[in-house]
PDB file of C-alpha atoms and ligand atoms in Angstrom:
ATOM      1  CA  MET A   1      -2.002  10.794  10.363  1.00 78.00           C
ATOM      2  CA  PRO A   2      -3.440  10.453  13.912  1.00 80.00           C
ATOM      3  CA  SER A   3      -1.363   8.628  16.533  1.00 86.00           C
ATOM      4  CA  GLU A   4      -2.155   5.011  17.428  1.00 90.00           C
ATOM      5  CA  GLU A   5      -3.595   6.236  20.718  1.00 89.00           C
ATOM      6  CA  LEU A   6      -5.988   8.686  19.009  1.00 92.00           C
ATOM      7  CA  THR A   7      -7.086   6.000  16.532  1.00 94.00           C
ATOM      8  CA  ARG A   8      -7.737   3.653  19.465  1.00 95.00           C
ATOM      9  CA  LYS A   9      -9.822   6.379  21.153  1.00 95.00           C
ATOM     10  CA  MET A  10     -11.865   6.982  17.970  1.00 96.00           C
ATOM     11  CA  LYS A  11     -12.596   3.253  17.762  1.00 97.00           C
ATOM     12  CA  GLN A  12     -13.478   3.090  21.450  1.00 97.00           C
ATOM     13  CA  THR A  13     -15.814   6.093  21.247  1.00 97.00           C
ATOM     14  CA  VAL A  14     -17.875   4.699  18.338  1.00 98.00           C
ATOM     15  CA  GLY A  15     -17.847   1.206  19.863  1.00 98.00           C
ATOM     16  CA  VAL A  16     -19.221   2.455  23.180  1.00 98.00           C
ATOM     17  CA  GLU A  17     -21.782   4.685  21.456  1.00 98.00           C
ATOM     18  CA  ALA A  18     -23.073   1.777  19.361  1.00 98.00           C
ATOM     19  CA  ALA A  19     -23.340  -0.483  22.432  1.00 98.00           C
ATOM     20  CA  ARG A  20     -25.575   2.146  24.013  1.00 98.00           C
ATOM     21  CA  MET A  21     -28.020   1.811  21.096  1.00 98.00           C
ATOM     22  CA  VAL A  22     -28.752  -1.787  22.128  1.00 98.00           C
ATOM     23  CA  ARG A  23     -31.998  -2.319  24.058  1.00 98.00           C
ATOM     24  CA  HIS A  24     -33.146  -4.805  26.640  1.00 97.00           C
ATOM     25  CA  GLY A  25     -34.266  -8.054  24.952  1.00 97.00           C
ATOM     26  CA  ASP A  26     -32.423  -7.405  21.677  1.00 98.00           C
ATOM     27  CA  VAL A  27     -30.827 -10.136  19.593  1.00 98.00           C
ATOM     28  CA  VAL A  28     -27.462  -8.524  18.803  1.00 98.00           C
ATOM     29  CA  GLY A  29     -24.994  -9.335  16.019  1.00 98.00           C
ATOM     30  CA  LEU A  30     -21.519  -9.104  17.546  1.00 98.00           C
ATOM     31  CA  GLY A  31     -18.971  -7.891  14.987  1.00 98.00           C
ATOM     32  CA  THR A  32     -15.309  -8.788  14.623  1.00 98.00           C
ATOM     33  CA  GLY A  33     -12.192  -6.627  14.837  1.00 98.00           C
ATOM     34  CA  SER A  34     -10.443  -4.036  16.979  1.00 98.00           C
ATOM     35  CA  THR A  35     -13.381  -1.570  16.885  1.00 98.00           C
ATOM     36  CA  ALA A  36     -16.093  -4.174  17.548  1.00 98.00           C
ATOM     37  CA  VAL A  37     -14.193  -5.352  20.654  1.00 98.00           C
ATOM     38  CA  PHE A  38     -14.933  -2.001  22.340  1.00 98.00           C
ATOM     39  CA  MET A  39     -18.641  -2.451  21.572  1.00 98.00           C
ATOM     40  CA  ILE A  40     -18.625  -5.987  23.055  1.00 98.00           C
ATOM     41  CA  GLU A  41     -16.807  -4.747  26.182  1.00 98.00           C
ATOM     42  CA  GLU A  42     -19.371  -1.978  26.708  1.00 98.00           C
ATOM     43  CA  LEU A  43     -22.217  -4.461  26.217  1.00 98.00           C
ATOM     44  CA  GLY A  44     -20.536  -6.636  28.855  1.00 98.00           C
ATOM     45  CA  ARG A  45     -20.423  -3.665  31.220  1.00 98.00           C
ATOM     46  CA  ARG A  46     -24.136  -3.034  30.616  1.00 98.00           C
ATOM     47  CA  VAL A  47     -24.931  -6.719  31.214  1.00 98.00           C
ATOM     48  CA  ARG A  48     -23.116  -6.479  34.567  1.00 97.00           C
ATOM     49  CA  ASP A  49     -24.101  -2.997  35.739  1.00 97.00           C
ATOM     50  CA  GLU A  50     -27.511  -2.456  34.128  1.00 97.00           C
ATOM     51  CA  ASP A  51     -28.789  -6.041  34.084  1.00 96.00           C
ATOM     52  CA  LEU A  52     -29.117  -5.726  30.289  1.00 97.00           C
ATOM     53  CA  ARG A  53     -30.516  -9.004  28.892  1.00 97.00           C
ATOM     54  CA  ILE A  54     -29.497  -9.719  25.305  1.00 98.00           C
ATOM     55  CA  GLN A  55     -28.776 -12.654  23.009  1.00 98.00           C
ATOM     56  CA  GLY A  56     -25.452 -12.269  21.189  1.00 98.00           C
ATOM     57  CA  ILE A  57     -24.801 -13.722  17.734  1.00 98.00           C
ATOM     58  CA  PRO A  58     -21.002 -13.687  17.227  1.00 98.00           C
ATOM     59  CA  THR A  59     -19.675 -13.191  13.698  1.00 98.00           C
ATOM     60  CA  SER A  60     -16.458 -15.171  14.315  1.00 98.00           C
ATOM     61  CA  PHE A  61     -14.619 -17.439  16.728  1.00 98.00           C
ATOM     62  CA  ASP A  62     -12.858 -14.345  18.053  1.00 98.00           C
ATOM     63  CA  ALA A  63     -16.154 -12.513  18.657  1.00 98.00           C
ATOM     64  CA  SER A  64     -17.488 -15.522  20.602  1.00 98.00           C
ATOM     65  CA  VAL A  65     -14.355 -15.508  22.778  1.00 98.00           C
ATOM     66  CA  GLN A  66     -14.873 -11.775  23.453  1.00 98.00           C
ATOM     67  CA  ALA A  67     -18.565 -12.390  24.226  1.00 98.00           C
ATOM     68  CA  ARG A  68     -17.751 -15.179  26.680  1.00 98.00           C
ATOM     69  CA  LYS A  69     -15.134 -12.984  28.379  1.00 98.00           C
ATOM     70  CA  ASN A  70     -17.842 -10.364  28.861  1.00 98.00           C
ATOM     71  CA  ALA A  71     -20.550 -12.805  30.038  1.00 97.00           C
ATOM     72  CA  ILE A  72     -22.774 -12.188  27.006  1.00 98.00           C
ATOM     73  CA  PRO A  73     -24.860 -15.283  26.192  1.00 98.00           C
ATOM     74  CA  THR A  74     -24.252 -16.428  22.611  1.00 98.00           C
ATOM     75  CA  PHE A  75     -26.322 -18.217  19.960  1.00 98.00           C
ATOM     76  CA  THR A  76     -25.956 -19.038  16.268  1.00 98.00           C
ATOM     77  CA  PRO A  77     -28.013 -17.521  13.419  1.00 97.00           C
ATOM     78  CA  ASP A  78     -29.833 -20.845  13.286  1.00 97.00           C
ATOM     79  CA  ASP A  79     -31.076 -20.429  16.881  1.00 98.00           C
ATOM     80  CA  VAL A  80     -32.928 -17.137  16.291  1.00 97.00           C
ATOM     81  CA  ASP A  81     -35.725 -15.862  14.047  1.00 95.00           C
ATOM     82  CA  ARG A  82     -34.344 -12.365  13.769  1.00 96.00           C
ATOM     83  CA  VAL A  83     -31.420 -10.099  14.608  1.00 98.00           C
ATOM     84  CA  ASP A  84     -32.605  -6.745  15.970  1.00 98.00           C
ATOM     85  CA  ILE A  85     -29.309  -4.924  15.708  1.00 98.00           C
ATOM     86  CA  ALA A  86     -25.827  -5.855  14.475  1.00 98.00           C
ATOM     87  CA  VAL A  87     -22.739  -3.750  15.119  1.00 98.00           C
ATOM     88  CA  ASP A  88     -19.559  -4.311  13.144  1.00 98.00           C
ATOM     89  CA  GLY A  89     -16.428  -2.564  11.871  1.00 98.00           C
ATOM     90  CA  ALA A  90     -15.381  -2.074   8.238  1.00 98.00           C
ATOM     91  CA  ASP A  91     -12.221  -1.602   6.186  1.00 98.00           C
ATOM     92  CA  GLU A  92     -13.720   0.891   3.716  1.00 98.00           C
ATOM     93  CA  VAL A  93     -16.990   2.874   3.714  1.00 98.00           C
ATOM     94  CA  ASP A  94     -18.172   4.748   0.607  1.00 98.00           C
ATOM     95  CA  PRO A  95     -20.602   7.732   0.497  1.00 97.00           C
ATOM     96  CA  ASP A  96     -23.554   5.321  -0.099  1.00 98.00           C
ATOM     97  CA  MET A  97     -22.658   3.318   3.051  1.00 98.00           C
ATOM     98  CA  ASN A  98     -21.416   0.385   0.994  1.00 98.00           C
ATOM     99  CA  LEU A  99     -18.495  -1.410   2.595  1.00 98.00           C
ATOM    100  CA  ILE A 100     -15.460  -3.580   2.168  1.00 98.00           C
ATOM    101  CA  LYS A 101     -15.025  -5.966   5.085  1.00 98.00           C
ATOM    102  CA  GLY A 102     -12.919  -9.034   5.790  1.00 98.00           C
ATOM    103  CA  ARG A 103      -9.468  -7.881   6.886  1.00 97.00           C
ATOM    104  CA  GLY A 104     -10.066 -10.268   9.794  1.00 97.00           C
ATOM    105  CA  ALA A 105     -11.212 -13.025   7.379  1.00 98.00           C
ATOM    106  CA  ALA A 106     -14.625 -13.111   9.075  1.00 98.00           C
ATOM    107  CA  HIS A 107     -16.688 -11.658   6.209  1.00 98.00           C
ATOM    108  CA  LEU A 108     -18.663 -14.824   5.432  1.00 98.00           C
ATOM    109  CA  ARG A 109     -20.227 -15.084   8.884  1.00 98.00           C
ATOM    110  CA  GLU A 110     -20.341 -11.286   9.173  1.00 98.00           C
ATOM    111  CA  LYS A 111     -22.456 -11.039   6.010  1.00 98.00           C
ATOM    112  CA  ILE A 112     -24.851 -13.714   7.305  1.00 98.00           C
ATOM    113  CA  VAL A 113     -25.341 -12.007  10.683  1.00 98.00           C
ATOM    114  CA  ASP A 114     -25.134  -8.349   9.581  1.00 98.00           C
ATOM    115  CA  GLY A 115     -27.433  -9.155   6.649  1.00 98.00           C
ATOM    116  CA  MET A 116     -30.104 -10.604   8.978  1.00 98.00           C
ATOM    117  CA  ALA A 117     -30.214  -7.473  11.131  1.00 98.00           C
ATOM    118  CA  ASP A 118     -33.063  -4.936  11.123  1.00 98.00           C
ATOM    119  CA  ARG A 119     -30.452  -2.320  12.013  1.00 98.00           C
ATOM    120  CA  PHE A 120     -26.853  -2.785  10.933  1.00 98.00           C
ATOM    121  CA  ILE A 121     -24.643  -0.173  12.605  1.00 98.00           C
ATOM    122  CA  VAL A 122     -21.141   0.239  11.165  1.00 98.00           C
ATOM    123  CA  ILE A 123     -18.476   1.640  13.482  1.00 98.00           C
ATOM    124  CA  VAL A 124     -15.282   3.115  12.025  1.00 98.00           C
ATOM    125  CA  ASP A 125     -12.627   5.749  12.545  1.00 97.00           C
ATOM    126  CA  GLU A 126     -12.352   8.432   9.862  1.00 96.00           C
ATOM    127  CA  SER A 127      -9.467   6.650   8.064  1.00 96.00           C
ATOM    128  CA  LYS A 128     -11.984   4.116   6.683  1.00 97.00           C
ATOM    129  CA  LEU A 129     -13.901   6.648   4.555  1.00 98.00           C
ATOM    130  CA  VAL A 130     -13.277   6.463   0.782  1.00 98.00           C
ATOM    131  CA  ASP A 131     -14.897   8.028  -2.278  1.00 97.00           C
ATOM    132  CA  ARG A 132     -14.781   4.745  -4.182  1.00 98.00           C
ATOM    133  CA  LEU A 133     -14.640   1.200  -2.775  1.00 98.00           C
ATOM    134  CA  GLY A 134     -11.459  -0.668  -3.579  1.00 98.00           C
ATOM    135  CA  SER A 135      -9.319   2.460  -3.730  1.00 95.00           C
ATOM    136  CA  LYS A 136      -7.289   1.413  -0.661  1.00 97.00           C
ATOM    137  CA  CYS A 137      -8.215  -2.172   0.224  1.00 98.00           C
ATOM    138  CA  PRO A 138      -8.513  -5.381  -1.771  1.00 98.00           C
ATOM    139  CA  VAL A 139     -11.786  -7.329  -1.662  1.00 98.00           C
ATOM    140  CA  PRO A 140     -11.349 -10.442   0.527  1.00 98.00           C
ATOM    141  CA  LEU A 141     -12.788 -13.644  -0.918  1.00 98.00           C
ATOM    142  CA  GLU A 142     -13.432 -16.775   1.151  1.00 98.00           C
ATOM    143  CA  VAL A 143     -12.451 -19.647  -1.127  1.00 98.00           C
ATOM    144  CA  LEU A 144     -12.826 -23.416  -0.940  1.00 98.00           C
ATOM    145  CA  PRO A 145      -9.224 -24.765  -0.669  1.00 98.00           C
ATOM    146  CA  MET A 146      -9.590 -27.078  -3.710  1.00 98.00           C
ATOM    147  CA  ALA A 147     -10.625 -24.089  -5.870  1.00 98.00           C
ATOM    148  CA  VAL A 148      -7.882 -21.578  -5.067  1.00 98.00           C
ATOM    149  CA  ARG A 149      -6.098 -21.706  -8.442  1.00 98.00           C
ATOM    150  CA  PRO A 150      -9.262 -21.549 -10.580  1.00 98.00           C
ATOM    151  CA  VAL A 151     -10.436 -18.585  -8.468  1.00 98.00           C
ATOM    152  CA  LEU A 152      -7.071 -16.791  -8.895  1.00 98.00           C
ATOM    153  CA  ARG A 153      -7.404 -17.196 -12.683  1.00 98.00           C
ATOM    154  CA  ALA A 154     -11.053 -16.058 -12.716  1.00 98.00           C
ATOM    155  CA  VAL A 155     -10.238 -12.916 -10.709  1.00 98.00           C
ATOM    156  CA  GLU A 156      -7.344 -12.106 -13.072  1.00 98.00           C
ATOM    157  CA  ALA A 157      -9.743 -12.464 -16.000  1.00 98.00           C
ATOM    158  CA  LEU A 158     -11.924  -9.786 -14.347  1.00 97.00           C
ATOM    159  CA  GLY A 159      -8.919  -7.433 -14.300  1.00 97.00           C
ATOM    160  CA  GLY A 160      -8.152  -7.924 -10.608  1.00 98.00           C
ATOM    161  CA  GLU A 161      -4.856  -8.717  -8.883  1.00 98.00           C
ATOM    162  CA  PRO A 162      -5.523 -11.679  -6.584  1.00 98.00           C
ATOM    163  CA  VAL A 163      -3.186 -12.802  -3.802  1.00 98.00           C
ATOM    164  CA  LEU A 164      -3.619 -15.817  -1.521  1.00 98.00           C
ATOM    165  CA  ARG A 165      -3.515 -14.430   2.034  1.00 98.00           C
ATOM    166  CA  MET A 166      -0.632 -15.925   4.020  1.00 98.00           C
ATOM    167  CA  ALA A 167      -0.660 -16.381   7.794  1.00 98.00           C
ATOM    168  CA  ALA A 168       1.580 -14.231   9.999  1.00 96.00           C
ATOM    169  CA  GLN A 169       2.416 -16.707  12.741  1.00 94.00           C
ATOM    170  CA  LYS A 170       1.850 -20.015  10.964  1.00 96.00           C
ATOM    171  CA  ASP A 171       3.449 -21.447   7.832  1.00 97.00           C
ATOM    172  CA  GLY A 172       1.135 -21.372   4.828  1.00 98.00           C
ATOM    173  CA  PRO A 173      -2.162 -19.612   4.144  1.00 98.00           C
ATOM    174  CA  VAL A 174      -4.698 -18.097   6.524  1.00 98.00           C
ATOM    175  CA  ILE A 175      -7.428 -20.627   7.304  1.00 98.00           C
ATOM    176  CA  THR A 176     -10.859 -19.180   8.101  1.00 98.00           C
ATOM    177  CA  ASP A 177     -13.173 -20.229  10.943  1.00 98.00           C
ATOM    178  CA  GLN A 178     -14.901 -22.467   8.369  1.00 98.00           C
ATOM    179  CA  GLY A 179     -11.644 -24.150   7.238  1.00 98.00           C
ATOM    180  CA  ASN A 180     -11.371 -22.240   3.945  1.00 98.00           C
ATOM    181  CA  MET A 181      -8.732 -19.907   2.458  1.00 98.00           C
ATOM    182  CA  VAL A 182      -8.755 -16.194   1.679  1.00 98.00           C
ATOM    183  CA  VAL A 183      -7.832 -14.568  -1.618  1.00 98.00           C
ATOM    184  CA  ASP A 184      -7.433 -10.773  -1.524  1.00 98.00           C
ATOM    185  CA  ALA A 185      -8.510  -9.302  -4.860  1.00 98.00           C
ATOM    186  CA  ARG A 186      -7.211  -5.802  -5.631  1.00 98.00           C
ATOM    187  CA  PHE A 187      -9.226  -3.851  -8.244  1.00 97.00           C
ATOM    188  CA  ASP A 188      -7.879  -0.305  -7.980  1.00 90.00           C
ATOM    189  CA  GLY A 189     -11.365   1.198  -7.550  1.00 96.00           C
ATOM    190  CA  ILE A 190     -14.739  -0.472  -8.114  1.00 98.00           C
ATOM    191  CA  ASP A 191     -17.263   1.483 -10.218  1.00 96.00           C
ATOM    192  CA  ASP A 192     -20.186  -0.896  -9.755  1.00 97.00           C
ATOM    193  CA  PRO A 193     -20.133  -2.508  -6.270  1.00 98.00           C
ATOM    194  CA  VAL A 194     -23.574  -4.145  -6.801  1.00 97.00           C
ATOM    195  CA  GLY A 195     -22.466  -5.826 -10.034  1.00 98.00           C
ATOM    196  CA  MET A 196     -19.042  -6.755  -8.654  1.00 98.00           C
ATOM    197  CA  GLU A 197     -20.539  -8.356  -5.548  1.00 98.00           C
ATOM    198  CA  SER A 198     -22.673 -10.747  -7.582  1.00 97.00           C
ATOM    199  CA  THR A 199     -20.013 -11.321 -10.275  1.00 98.00           C
ATOM    200  CA  LEU A 200     -17.537 -12.452  -7.601  1.00 98.00           C
ATOM    201  CA  ASN A 201     -20.056 -14.682  -5.838  1.00 97.00           C
ATOM    202  CA  ASN A 202     -20.896 -16.325  -9.184  1.00 98.00           C
ATOM    203  CA  ILE A 203     -17.322 -17.629  -9.546  1.00 98.00           C
ATOM    204  CA  PRO A 204     -17.416 -21.300  -8.522  1.00 98.00           C
ATOM    205  CA  GLY A 205     -15.359 -21.848  -5.378  1.00 98.00           C
ATOM    206  CA  ILE A 206     -15.933 -18.376  -3.911  1.00 98.00           C
ATOM    207  CA  LEU A 207     -18.104 -18.831  -0.835  1.00 98.00           C
ATOM    208  CA  GLU A 208     -18.478 -15.121  -0.043  1.00 98.00           C
ATOM    209  CA  ASN A 209     -16.806 -11.819  -0.828  1.00 98.00           C
ATOM    210  CA  GLY A 210     -16.187  -8.768   1.364  1.00 98.00           C
ATOM    211  CA  LEU A 211     -18.354  -6.285  -0.559  1.00 98.00           C
ATOM    212  CA  PHE A 212     -21.307  -5.368   1.693  1.00 98.00           C
ATOM    213  CA  VAL A 213     -23.706  -3.471  -0.556  1.00 98.00           C
ATOM    214  CA  GLY A 214     -26.951  -1.929   0.706  1.00 98.00           C
ATOM    215  CA  LEU A 215     -26.723  -3.611   4.124  1.00 98.00           C
ATOM    216  CA  ALA A 216     -25.637  -0.821   6.487  1.00 98.00           C
ATOM    217  CA  THR A 217     -28.456   1.255   7.969  1.00 98.00           C
ATOM    218  CA  GLU A 218     -26.229   3.619   9.958  1.00 98.00           C
ATOM    219  CA  VAL A 219     -22.519   4.492  10.131  1.00 98.00           C
ATOM    220  CA  LEU A 220     -20.855   5.988  13.206  1.00 98.00           C
ATOM    221  CA  ILE A 221     -17.594   7.697  12.285  1.00 98.00           C
ATOM    222  CA  GLY A 222     -15.045   8.665  14.924  1.00 97.00           C
ATOM    223  CA  SER A 223     -13.063  11.782  14.003  1.00 94.00           C
ATOM    224  CA  ILE A 224     -10.815  14.351  15.677  1.00 92.00           C
ATOM    225  CA  SER A 225     -12.053  17.932  16.005  1.00 87.00           C
ATOM    226  CA  GLY A 226      -9.846  21.011  15.571  1.00 80.00           C
ATOM    227  CA  GLU A 227      -9.317  21.113  19.360  1.00 81.00           C
ATOM    228  CA  GLY A 228      -8.197  17.482  19.374  1.00 81.00           C
ATOM    229  CA  ARG A 229     -11.462  16.144  20.836  1.00 91.00           C
ATOM    230  CA  ILE A 230     -13.021  12.899  19.535  1.00 94.00           C
ATOM    231  CA  GLU A 231     -16.335  13.488  17.763  1.00 94.00           C
ATOM    232  CA  VAL A 232     -18.875  11.048  16.337  1.00 96.00           C
ATOM    233  CA  ASP A 233     -20.505  11.790  12.963  1.00 96.00           C
ATOM    234  CA  ARG A 234     -23.538   9.780  11.930  1.00 96.00           C
ATOM    235  CA  ARG A 235     -24.691   8.745   8.492  1.00 96.00           C
ATOM    236  CA  SER A 236     -27.995   7.028   7.797  1.00 95.00           C
TER     237      SER A 236
HETATM  238  C1  5RP B 301     -13.210  -8.559  10.028  1.00 96.77           C
HETATM  239  C2  5RP B 301     -13.741  -7.241   9.595  1.00 96.77           C
HETATM  240  C3  5RP B 301     -13.519  -6.072  10.515  1.00 96.77           C
HETATM  241  O1  5RP B 301     -14.747  -5.650  10.992  1.00 96.77           O
HETATM  242  C4  5RP B 301     -12.822  -4.987   9.748  1.00 96.77           C
HETATM  243  O2  5RP B 301     -11.609  -5.511   9.257  1.00 96.77           O
HETATM  244  C5  5RP B 301     -12.535  -3.756  10.632  1.00 96.77           C
HETATM  245  O3  5RP B 301     -11.623  -4.112  11.629  1.00 96.77           O
HETATM  246  P1  5RP B 301     -11.020  -3.038  12.650  1.00 96.77           P
HETATM  247  O4  5RP B 301     -12.162  -2.534  13.462  1.00 96.77           O
HETATM  248  O5  5RP B 301     -10.014  -3.830  13.452  1.00 96.77           O
HETATM  249  O6  5RP B 301     -10.360  -1.951  11.842  1.00 96.77           O
HETATM  250  O7  5RP B 301     -14.344  -7.091   8.568  1.00 96.77           O
HETATM  251  O8  5RP B 301     -13.405  -9.530   9.056  1.00 96.77           O
END
């Protein structure tokens, strides 16, 4: 397994590369997570040094804080007619560029913004690649607080193992930016991501799930070469 420092460098390399794909005048979806932060920082550098003019659409409270720190003007999806390019991380990426997202509990807004984008660029280090979605990570579900128990039962009936996500530095559950809760549903491999995405969203009380199917247009994968150099592989 690569060291923390090498993983950080892989994330930084793909984040910077993706930020360089953004053009003057673009409406840009700003992703959430430790990889997306590098992309936002590089966009900030370009705003300062290259007079890059963009409109940022943050996918979370955290992404808007990062955007503000980097002097990137921000708007909501409601303010714009289109998103030219969105850049975001992922927790799993399968060979068809389908994803699991939502470790940061931002998948509801991420799916709105990433789904609006003409180009949705996914940035990951090589540890995120899987043959089958759900083989490592559970599928995060954003759930209305009053519906948590019915949702737990419905996910069990589908053969999943659901767990209410608990906060690390607060008593009780994680609360999303929208004031909802997160249930992590483990399925031990998902054969039909398209079917599972709509099955989950049809359960009353689930506001969105972390399966992103058919949305990514490109994936940038940071990896380490034989000589220990960071390389970027592209899938499209
Ligand atoms: C947040 C997400 C993140 O994009 C995903 O968890 C990847 O994060 P990181 O780049 O920190 O590994 O979906 O909801």
